[in-house]
PDB file of C-alpha atoms and ligand atoms in Angstrom:
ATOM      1  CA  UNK A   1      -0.376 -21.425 -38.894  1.00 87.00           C
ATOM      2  CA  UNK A   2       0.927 -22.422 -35.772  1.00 90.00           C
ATOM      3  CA  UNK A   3      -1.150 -25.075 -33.330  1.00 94.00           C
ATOM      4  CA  UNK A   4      -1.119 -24.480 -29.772  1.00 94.00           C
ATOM      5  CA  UNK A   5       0.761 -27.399 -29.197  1.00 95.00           C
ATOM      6  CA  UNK A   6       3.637 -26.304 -31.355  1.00 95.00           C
ATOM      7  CA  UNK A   7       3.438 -22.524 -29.337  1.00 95.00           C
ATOM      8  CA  UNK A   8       3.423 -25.109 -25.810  1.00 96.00           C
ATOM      9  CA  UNK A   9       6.576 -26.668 -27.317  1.00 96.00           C
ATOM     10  CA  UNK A  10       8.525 -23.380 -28.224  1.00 95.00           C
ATOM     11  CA  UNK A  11       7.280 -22.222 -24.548  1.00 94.00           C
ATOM     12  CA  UNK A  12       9.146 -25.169 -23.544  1.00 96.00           C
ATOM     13  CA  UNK A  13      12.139 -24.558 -25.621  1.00 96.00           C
ATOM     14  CA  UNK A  14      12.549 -20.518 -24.963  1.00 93.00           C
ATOM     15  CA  UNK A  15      12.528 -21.469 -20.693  1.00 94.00           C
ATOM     16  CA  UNK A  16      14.938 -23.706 -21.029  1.00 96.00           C
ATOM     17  CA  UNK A  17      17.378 -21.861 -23.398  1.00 95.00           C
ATOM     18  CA  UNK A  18      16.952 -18.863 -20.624  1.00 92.00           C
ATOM     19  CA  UNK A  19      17.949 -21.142 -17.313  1.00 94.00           C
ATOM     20  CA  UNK A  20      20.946 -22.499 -19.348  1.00 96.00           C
ATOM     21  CA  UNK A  21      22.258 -18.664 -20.207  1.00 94.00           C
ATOM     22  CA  UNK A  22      21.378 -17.169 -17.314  1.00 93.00           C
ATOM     23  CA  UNK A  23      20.262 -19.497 -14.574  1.00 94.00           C
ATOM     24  CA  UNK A  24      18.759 -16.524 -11.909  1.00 93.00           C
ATOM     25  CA  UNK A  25      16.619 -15.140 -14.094  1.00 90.00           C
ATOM     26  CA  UNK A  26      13.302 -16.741 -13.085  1.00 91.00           C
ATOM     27  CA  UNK A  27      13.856 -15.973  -9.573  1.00 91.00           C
ATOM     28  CA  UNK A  28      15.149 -12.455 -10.244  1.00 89.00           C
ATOM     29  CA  UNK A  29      11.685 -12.049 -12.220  1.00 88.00           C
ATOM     30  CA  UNK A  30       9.710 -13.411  -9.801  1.00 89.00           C
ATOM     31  CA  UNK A  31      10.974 -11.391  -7.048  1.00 89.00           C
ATOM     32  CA  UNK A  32      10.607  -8.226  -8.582  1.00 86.00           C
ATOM     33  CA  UNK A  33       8.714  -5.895 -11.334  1.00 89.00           C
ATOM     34  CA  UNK A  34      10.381  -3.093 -11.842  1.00 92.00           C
ATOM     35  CA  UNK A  35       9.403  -1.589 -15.218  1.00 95.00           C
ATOM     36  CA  UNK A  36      10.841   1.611 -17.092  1.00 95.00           C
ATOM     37  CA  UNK A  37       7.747   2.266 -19.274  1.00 96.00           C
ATOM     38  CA  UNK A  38       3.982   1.969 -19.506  1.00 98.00           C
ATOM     39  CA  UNK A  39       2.985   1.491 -23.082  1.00 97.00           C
ATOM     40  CA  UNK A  40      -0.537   2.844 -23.957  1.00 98.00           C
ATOM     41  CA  UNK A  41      -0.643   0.742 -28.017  1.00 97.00           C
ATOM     42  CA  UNK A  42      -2.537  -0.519 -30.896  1.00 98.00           C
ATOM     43  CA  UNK A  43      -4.037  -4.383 -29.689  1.00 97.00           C
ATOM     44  CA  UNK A  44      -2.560  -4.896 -33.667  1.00 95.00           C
ATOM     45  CA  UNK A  45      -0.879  -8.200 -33.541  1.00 94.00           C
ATOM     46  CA  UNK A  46       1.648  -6.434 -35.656  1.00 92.00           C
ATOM     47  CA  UNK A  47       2.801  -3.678 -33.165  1.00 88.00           C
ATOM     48  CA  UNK A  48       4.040  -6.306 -30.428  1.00 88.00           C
ATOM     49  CA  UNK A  49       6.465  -3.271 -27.793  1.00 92.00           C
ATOM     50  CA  UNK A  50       8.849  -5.810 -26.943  1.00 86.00           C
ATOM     51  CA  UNK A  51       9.473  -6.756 -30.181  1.00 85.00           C
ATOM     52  CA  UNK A  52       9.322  -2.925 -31.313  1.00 89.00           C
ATOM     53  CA  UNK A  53      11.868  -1.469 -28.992  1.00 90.00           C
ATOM     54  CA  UNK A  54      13.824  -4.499 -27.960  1.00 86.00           C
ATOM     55  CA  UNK A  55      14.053  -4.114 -24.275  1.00 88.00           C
ATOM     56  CA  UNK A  56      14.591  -7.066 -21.897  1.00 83.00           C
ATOM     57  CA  UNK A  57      11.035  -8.942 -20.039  1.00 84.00           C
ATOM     58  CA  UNK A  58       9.833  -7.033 -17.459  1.00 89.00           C
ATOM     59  CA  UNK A  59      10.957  -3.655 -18.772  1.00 93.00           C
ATOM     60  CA  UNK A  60       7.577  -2.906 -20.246  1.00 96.00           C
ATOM     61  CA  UNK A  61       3.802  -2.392 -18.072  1.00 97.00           C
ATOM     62  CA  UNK A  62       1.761  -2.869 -20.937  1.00 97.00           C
ATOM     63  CA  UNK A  63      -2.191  -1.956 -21.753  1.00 98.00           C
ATOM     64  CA  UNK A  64      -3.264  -2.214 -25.698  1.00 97.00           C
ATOM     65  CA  UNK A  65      -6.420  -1.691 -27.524  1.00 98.00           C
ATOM     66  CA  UNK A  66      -7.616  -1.060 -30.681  1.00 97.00           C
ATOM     67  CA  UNK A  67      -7.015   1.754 -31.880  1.00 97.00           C
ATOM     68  CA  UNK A  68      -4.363   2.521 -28.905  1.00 98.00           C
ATOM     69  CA  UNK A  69      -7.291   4.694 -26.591  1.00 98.00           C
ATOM     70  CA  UNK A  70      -6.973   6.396 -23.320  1.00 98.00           C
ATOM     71  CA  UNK A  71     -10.125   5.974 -22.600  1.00 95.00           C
ATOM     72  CA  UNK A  72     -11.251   8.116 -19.369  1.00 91.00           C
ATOM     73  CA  UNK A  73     -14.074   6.269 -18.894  1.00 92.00           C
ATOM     74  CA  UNK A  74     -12.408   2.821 -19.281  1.00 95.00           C
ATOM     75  CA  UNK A  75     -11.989   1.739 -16.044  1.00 96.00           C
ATOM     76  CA  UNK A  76      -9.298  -0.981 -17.632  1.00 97.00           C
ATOM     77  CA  UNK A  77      -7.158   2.001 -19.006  1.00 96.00           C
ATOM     78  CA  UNK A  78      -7.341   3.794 -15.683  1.00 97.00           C
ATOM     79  CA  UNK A  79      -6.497   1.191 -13.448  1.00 98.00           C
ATOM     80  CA  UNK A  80      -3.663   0.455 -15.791  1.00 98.00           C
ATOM     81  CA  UNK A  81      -2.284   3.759 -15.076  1.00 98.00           C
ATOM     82  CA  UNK A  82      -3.019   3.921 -11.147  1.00 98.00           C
ATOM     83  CA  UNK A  83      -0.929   0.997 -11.019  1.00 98.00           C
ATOM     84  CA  UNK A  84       1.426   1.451 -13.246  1.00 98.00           C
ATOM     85  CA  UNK A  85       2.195   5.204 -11.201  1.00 98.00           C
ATOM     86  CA  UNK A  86       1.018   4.839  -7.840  1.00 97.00           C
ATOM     87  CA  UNK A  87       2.397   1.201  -7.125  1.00 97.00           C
ATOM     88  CA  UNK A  88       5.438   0.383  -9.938  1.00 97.00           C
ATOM     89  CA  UNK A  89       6.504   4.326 -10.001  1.00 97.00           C
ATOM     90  CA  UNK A  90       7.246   3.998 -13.714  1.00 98.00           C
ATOM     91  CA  UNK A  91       8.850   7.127 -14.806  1.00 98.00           C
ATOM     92  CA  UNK A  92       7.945   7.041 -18.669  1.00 98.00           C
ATOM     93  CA  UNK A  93       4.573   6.453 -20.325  1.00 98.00           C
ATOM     94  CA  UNK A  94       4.400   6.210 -24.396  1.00 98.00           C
ATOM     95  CA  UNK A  95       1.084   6.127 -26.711  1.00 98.00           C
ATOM     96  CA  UNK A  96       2.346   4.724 -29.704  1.00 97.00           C
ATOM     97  CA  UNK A  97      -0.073   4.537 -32.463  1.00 98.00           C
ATOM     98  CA  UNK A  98       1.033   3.158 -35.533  1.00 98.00           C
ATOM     99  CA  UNK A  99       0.337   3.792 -39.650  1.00 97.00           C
ATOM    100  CA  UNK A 100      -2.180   1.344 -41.160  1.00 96.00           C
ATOM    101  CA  UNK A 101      -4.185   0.844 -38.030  1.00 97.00           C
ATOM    102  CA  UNK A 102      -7.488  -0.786 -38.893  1.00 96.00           C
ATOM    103  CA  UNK A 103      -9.325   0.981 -35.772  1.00 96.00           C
ATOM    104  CA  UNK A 104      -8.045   3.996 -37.375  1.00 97.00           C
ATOM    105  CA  UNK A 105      -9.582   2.812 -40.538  1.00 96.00           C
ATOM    106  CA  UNK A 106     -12.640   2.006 -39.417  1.00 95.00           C
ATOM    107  CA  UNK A 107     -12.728   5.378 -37.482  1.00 94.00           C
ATOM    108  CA  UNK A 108     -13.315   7.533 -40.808  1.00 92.00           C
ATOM    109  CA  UNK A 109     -16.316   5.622 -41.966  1.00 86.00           C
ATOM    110  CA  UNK A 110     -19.944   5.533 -39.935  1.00 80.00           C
ATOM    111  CA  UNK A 111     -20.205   3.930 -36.944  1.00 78.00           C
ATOM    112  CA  UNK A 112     -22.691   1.714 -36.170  1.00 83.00           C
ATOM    113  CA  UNK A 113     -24.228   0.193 -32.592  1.00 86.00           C
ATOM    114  CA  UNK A 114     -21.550  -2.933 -32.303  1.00 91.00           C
ATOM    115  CA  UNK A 115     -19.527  -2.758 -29.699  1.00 93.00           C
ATOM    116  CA  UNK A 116     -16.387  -2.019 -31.856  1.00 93.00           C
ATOM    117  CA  UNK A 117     -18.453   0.916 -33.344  1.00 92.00           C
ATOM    118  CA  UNK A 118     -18.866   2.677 -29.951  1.00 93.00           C
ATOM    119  CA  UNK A 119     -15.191   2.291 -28.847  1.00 95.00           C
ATOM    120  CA  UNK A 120     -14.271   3.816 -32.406  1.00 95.00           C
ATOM    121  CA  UNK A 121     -16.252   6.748 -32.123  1.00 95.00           C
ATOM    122  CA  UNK A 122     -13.806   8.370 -29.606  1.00 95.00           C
ATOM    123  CA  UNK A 123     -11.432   8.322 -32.882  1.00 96.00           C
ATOM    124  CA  UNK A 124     -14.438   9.945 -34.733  1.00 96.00           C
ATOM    125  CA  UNK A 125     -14.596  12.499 -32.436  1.00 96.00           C
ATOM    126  CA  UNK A 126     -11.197  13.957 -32.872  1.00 97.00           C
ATOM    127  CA  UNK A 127     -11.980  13.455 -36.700  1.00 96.00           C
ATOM    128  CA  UNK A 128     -14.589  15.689 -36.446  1.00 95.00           C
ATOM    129  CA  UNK A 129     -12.694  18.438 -34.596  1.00 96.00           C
ATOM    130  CA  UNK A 130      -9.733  18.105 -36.761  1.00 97.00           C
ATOM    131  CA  UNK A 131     -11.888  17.676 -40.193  1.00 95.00           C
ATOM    132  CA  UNK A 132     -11.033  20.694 -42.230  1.00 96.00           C
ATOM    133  CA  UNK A 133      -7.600  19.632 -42.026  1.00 96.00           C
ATOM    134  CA  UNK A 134      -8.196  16.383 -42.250  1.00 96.00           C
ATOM    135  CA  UNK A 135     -10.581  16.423 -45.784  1.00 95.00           C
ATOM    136  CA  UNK A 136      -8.122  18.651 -47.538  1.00 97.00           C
ATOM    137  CA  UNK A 137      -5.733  14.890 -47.944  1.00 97.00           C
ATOM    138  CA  UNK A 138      -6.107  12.372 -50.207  1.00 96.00           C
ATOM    139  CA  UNK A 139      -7.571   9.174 -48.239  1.00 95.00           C
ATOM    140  CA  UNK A 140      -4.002   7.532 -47.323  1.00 96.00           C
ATOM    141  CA  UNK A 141      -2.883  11.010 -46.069  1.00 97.00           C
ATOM    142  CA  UNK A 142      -5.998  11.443 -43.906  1.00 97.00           C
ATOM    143  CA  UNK A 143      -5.440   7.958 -42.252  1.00 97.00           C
ATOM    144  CA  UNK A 144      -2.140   8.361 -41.709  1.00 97.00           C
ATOM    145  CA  UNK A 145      -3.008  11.966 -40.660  1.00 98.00           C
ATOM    146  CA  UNK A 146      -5.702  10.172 -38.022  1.00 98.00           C
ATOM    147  CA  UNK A 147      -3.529   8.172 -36.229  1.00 98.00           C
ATOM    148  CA  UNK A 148      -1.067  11.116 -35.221  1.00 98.00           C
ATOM    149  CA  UNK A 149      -4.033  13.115 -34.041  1.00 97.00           C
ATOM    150  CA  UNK A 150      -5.110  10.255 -31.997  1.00 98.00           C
ATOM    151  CA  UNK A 151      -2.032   9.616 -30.278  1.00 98.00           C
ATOM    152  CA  UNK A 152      -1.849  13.421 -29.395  1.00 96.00           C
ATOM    153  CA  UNK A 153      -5.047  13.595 -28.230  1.00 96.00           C
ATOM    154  CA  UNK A 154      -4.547  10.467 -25.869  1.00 97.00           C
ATOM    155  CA  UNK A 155      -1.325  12.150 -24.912  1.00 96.00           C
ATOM    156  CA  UNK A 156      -3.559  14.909 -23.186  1.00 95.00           C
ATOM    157  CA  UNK A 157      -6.571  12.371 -21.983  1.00 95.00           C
ATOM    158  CA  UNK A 158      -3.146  10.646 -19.933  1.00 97.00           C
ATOM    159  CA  UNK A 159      -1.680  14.415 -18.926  1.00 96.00           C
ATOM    160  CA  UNK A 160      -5.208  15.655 -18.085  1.00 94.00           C
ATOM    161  CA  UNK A 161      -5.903  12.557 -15.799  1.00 96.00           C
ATOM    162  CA  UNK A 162      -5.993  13.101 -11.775  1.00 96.00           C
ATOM    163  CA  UNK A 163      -3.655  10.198 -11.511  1.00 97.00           C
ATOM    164  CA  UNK A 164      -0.648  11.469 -13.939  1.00 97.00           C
ATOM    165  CA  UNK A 165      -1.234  15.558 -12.442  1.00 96.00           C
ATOM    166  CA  UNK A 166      -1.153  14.422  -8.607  1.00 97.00           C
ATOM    167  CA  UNK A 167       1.937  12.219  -9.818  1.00 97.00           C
ATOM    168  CA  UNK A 168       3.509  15.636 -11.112  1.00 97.00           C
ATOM    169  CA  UNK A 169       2.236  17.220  -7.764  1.00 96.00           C
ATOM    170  CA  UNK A 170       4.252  14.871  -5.303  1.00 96.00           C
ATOM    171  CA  UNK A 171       7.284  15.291  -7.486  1.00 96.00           C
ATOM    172  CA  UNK A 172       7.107  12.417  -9.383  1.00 97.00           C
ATOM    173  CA  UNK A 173       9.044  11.315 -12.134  1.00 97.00           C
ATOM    174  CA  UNK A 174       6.714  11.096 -15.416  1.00 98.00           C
ATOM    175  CA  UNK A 175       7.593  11.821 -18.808  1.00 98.00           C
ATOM    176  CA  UNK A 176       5.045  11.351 -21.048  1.00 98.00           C
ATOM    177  CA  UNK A 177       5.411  10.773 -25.173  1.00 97.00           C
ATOM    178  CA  UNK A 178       3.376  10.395 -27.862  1.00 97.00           C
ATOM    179  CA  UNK A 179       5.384   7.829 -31.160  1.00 97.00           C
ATOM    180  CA  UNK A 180       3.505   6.969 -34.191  1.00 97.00           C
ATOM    181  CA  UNK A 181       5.401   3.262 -35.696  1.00 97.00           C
ATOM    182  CA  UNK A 182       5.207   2.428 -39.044  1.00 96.00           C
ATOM    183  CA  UNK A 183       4.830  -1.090 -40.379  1.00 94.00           C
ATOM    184  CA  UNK A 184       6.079  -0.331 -43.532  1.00 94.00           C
ATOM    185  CA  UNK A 185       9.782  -0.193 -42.238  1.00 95.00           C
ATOM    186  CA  UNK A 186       9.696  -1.083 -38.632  1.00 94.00           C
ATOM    187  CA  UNK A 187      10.465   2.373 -37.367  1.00 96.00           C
ATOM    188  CA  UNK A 188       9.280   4.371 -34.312  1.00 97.00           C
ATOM    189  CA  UNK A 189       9.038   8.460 -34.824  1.00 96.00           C
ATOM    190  CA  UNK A 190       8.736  10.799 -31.966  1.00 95.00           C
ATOM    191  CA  UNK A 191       5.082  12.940 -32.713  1.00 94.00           C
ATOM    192  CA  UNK A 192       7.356  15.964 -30.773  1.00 85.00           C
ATOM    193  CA  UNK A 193       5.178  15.132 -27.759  1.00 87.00           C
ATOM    194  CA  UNK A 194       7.331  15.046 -24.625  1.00 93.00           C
ATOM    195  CA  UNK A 195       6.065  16.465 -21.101  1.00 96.00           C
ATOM    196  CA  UNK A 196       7.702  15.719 -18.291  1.00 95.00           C
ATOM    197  CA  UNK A 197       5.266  17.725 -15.523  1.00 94.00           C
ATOM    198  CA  UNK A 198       2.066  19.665 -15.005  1.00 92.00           C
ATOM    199  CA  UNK A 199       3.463  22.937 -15.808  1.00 92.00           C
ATOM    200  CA  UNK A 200       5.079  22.077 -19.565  1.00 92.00           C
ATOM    201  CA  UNK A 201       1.632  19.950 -20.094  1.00 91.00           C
ATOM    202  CA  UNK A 202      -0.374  23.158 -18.962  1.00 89.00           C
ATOM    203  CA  UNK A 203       1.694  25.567 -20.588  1.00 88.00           C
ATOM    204  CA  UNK A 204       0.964  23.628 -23.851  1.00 83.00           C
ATOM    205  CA  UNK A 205      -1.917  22.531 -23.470  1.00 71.00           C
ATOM    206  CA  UNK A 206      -3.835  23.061 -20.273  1.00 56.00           C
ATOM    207  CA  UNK A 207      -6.439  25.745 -21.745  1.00 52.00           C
ATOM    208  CA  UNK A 208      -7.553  22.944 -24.556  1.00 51.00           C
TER     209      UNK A 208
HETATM  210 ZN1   ZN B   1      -4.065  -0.364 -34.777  1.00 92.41          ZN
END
């Protein structure tokens, strides 16, 4: 286990190792954010996105939770997404849920009144519409099973949001995909989620 003064010391270390390879990069960072992708993941200390898809600091606008929601009624999640659209014009968003999430876990038991319970039961509730597929797997199967259903259905809470459709409207740029990453051997897998404007999301999906 790591103390914080150790983590203050490799702080140190990691700054100065940047400045001596490339010695703009602080003031290029500072003067600028300019990011290529809002990630919508798992708060999972194990499904870190810049250590997942390896892109440089700043390339990523990230907002995680458990259980990687888009919650429309999370005014976190939405003003995450205002920003990340109507200010930083990022032209990709990606849910990425993952295999072995514990919010997933916890989603096909009983929920309770803690506050964890209550932000689960949005999970529960796609359970529930998807439970005749879901009870015909073995327990592993329907977890696994969960967590793609979750990430499609926050796919549509992002493509049903005002924010992402008056995006599309204006002629914005935003491709939105749905990845499920496994911790079992590190790799990302496309859910075959991909919409890039209002008409492939409503020709899809827009009567659901
Ligand atoms: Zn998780």
């Amino acid at each position: 286990m790591h103390t914080i003064k150790q983590m203050l010391a490799a702080n140190q270390a990691w700054a100065e190792k940047i400045i001596r390879d490339d010695p703009d990069y602080f003031d290029r960072a500072a003067r600028i954010q300019k990011p290529e992708l809002l990630w919508i993941g798992c708060s999972d200390s194990r499904v870190g996105p810049d250590q997942l898809i390896n892109l440089p600091t700043g390339s990523i606008f990230v907002h995680r939770n458990i259980g990687n929601i888009f919650a429309t009624n999370d005014l976190n999640c939405l003003a995450v997404l205002e920003y990340a659209l109507d200010e930083l014009k990022v032209p990709n968003i990606v849910v990425c849920g993952h295999y072995g999430c514990g919010g997933v876990h916890a989603s096909l038991s009983h929920s309770g009144i803690q506050p964890v319970d209550l932000w689960l039961d949005q999970i529960r509730f796609i359970y529930q519409r998807h439970q005749k597929e879901l009870d015909k797997l073995d327990e592993n199967g329907r977890w696994k099973r969960l967590a793609e259903l979750n990430v499609e259905a926050q796919v549509h809470n992002i493509c049903r949001n005002t924010i992402v459709r008056e995006a599309w409207k204006r002629g914005q740029k935003v491709n939105v995909i749905g990845l499920i990453y496994d911790i079992h051997d590190g790799k990302l897998k496309q859910l075959g989620l991909e919409f890039d404007s209002l008409k492939a999301w409503e020709a899809c999906y827009g009567d659901k």
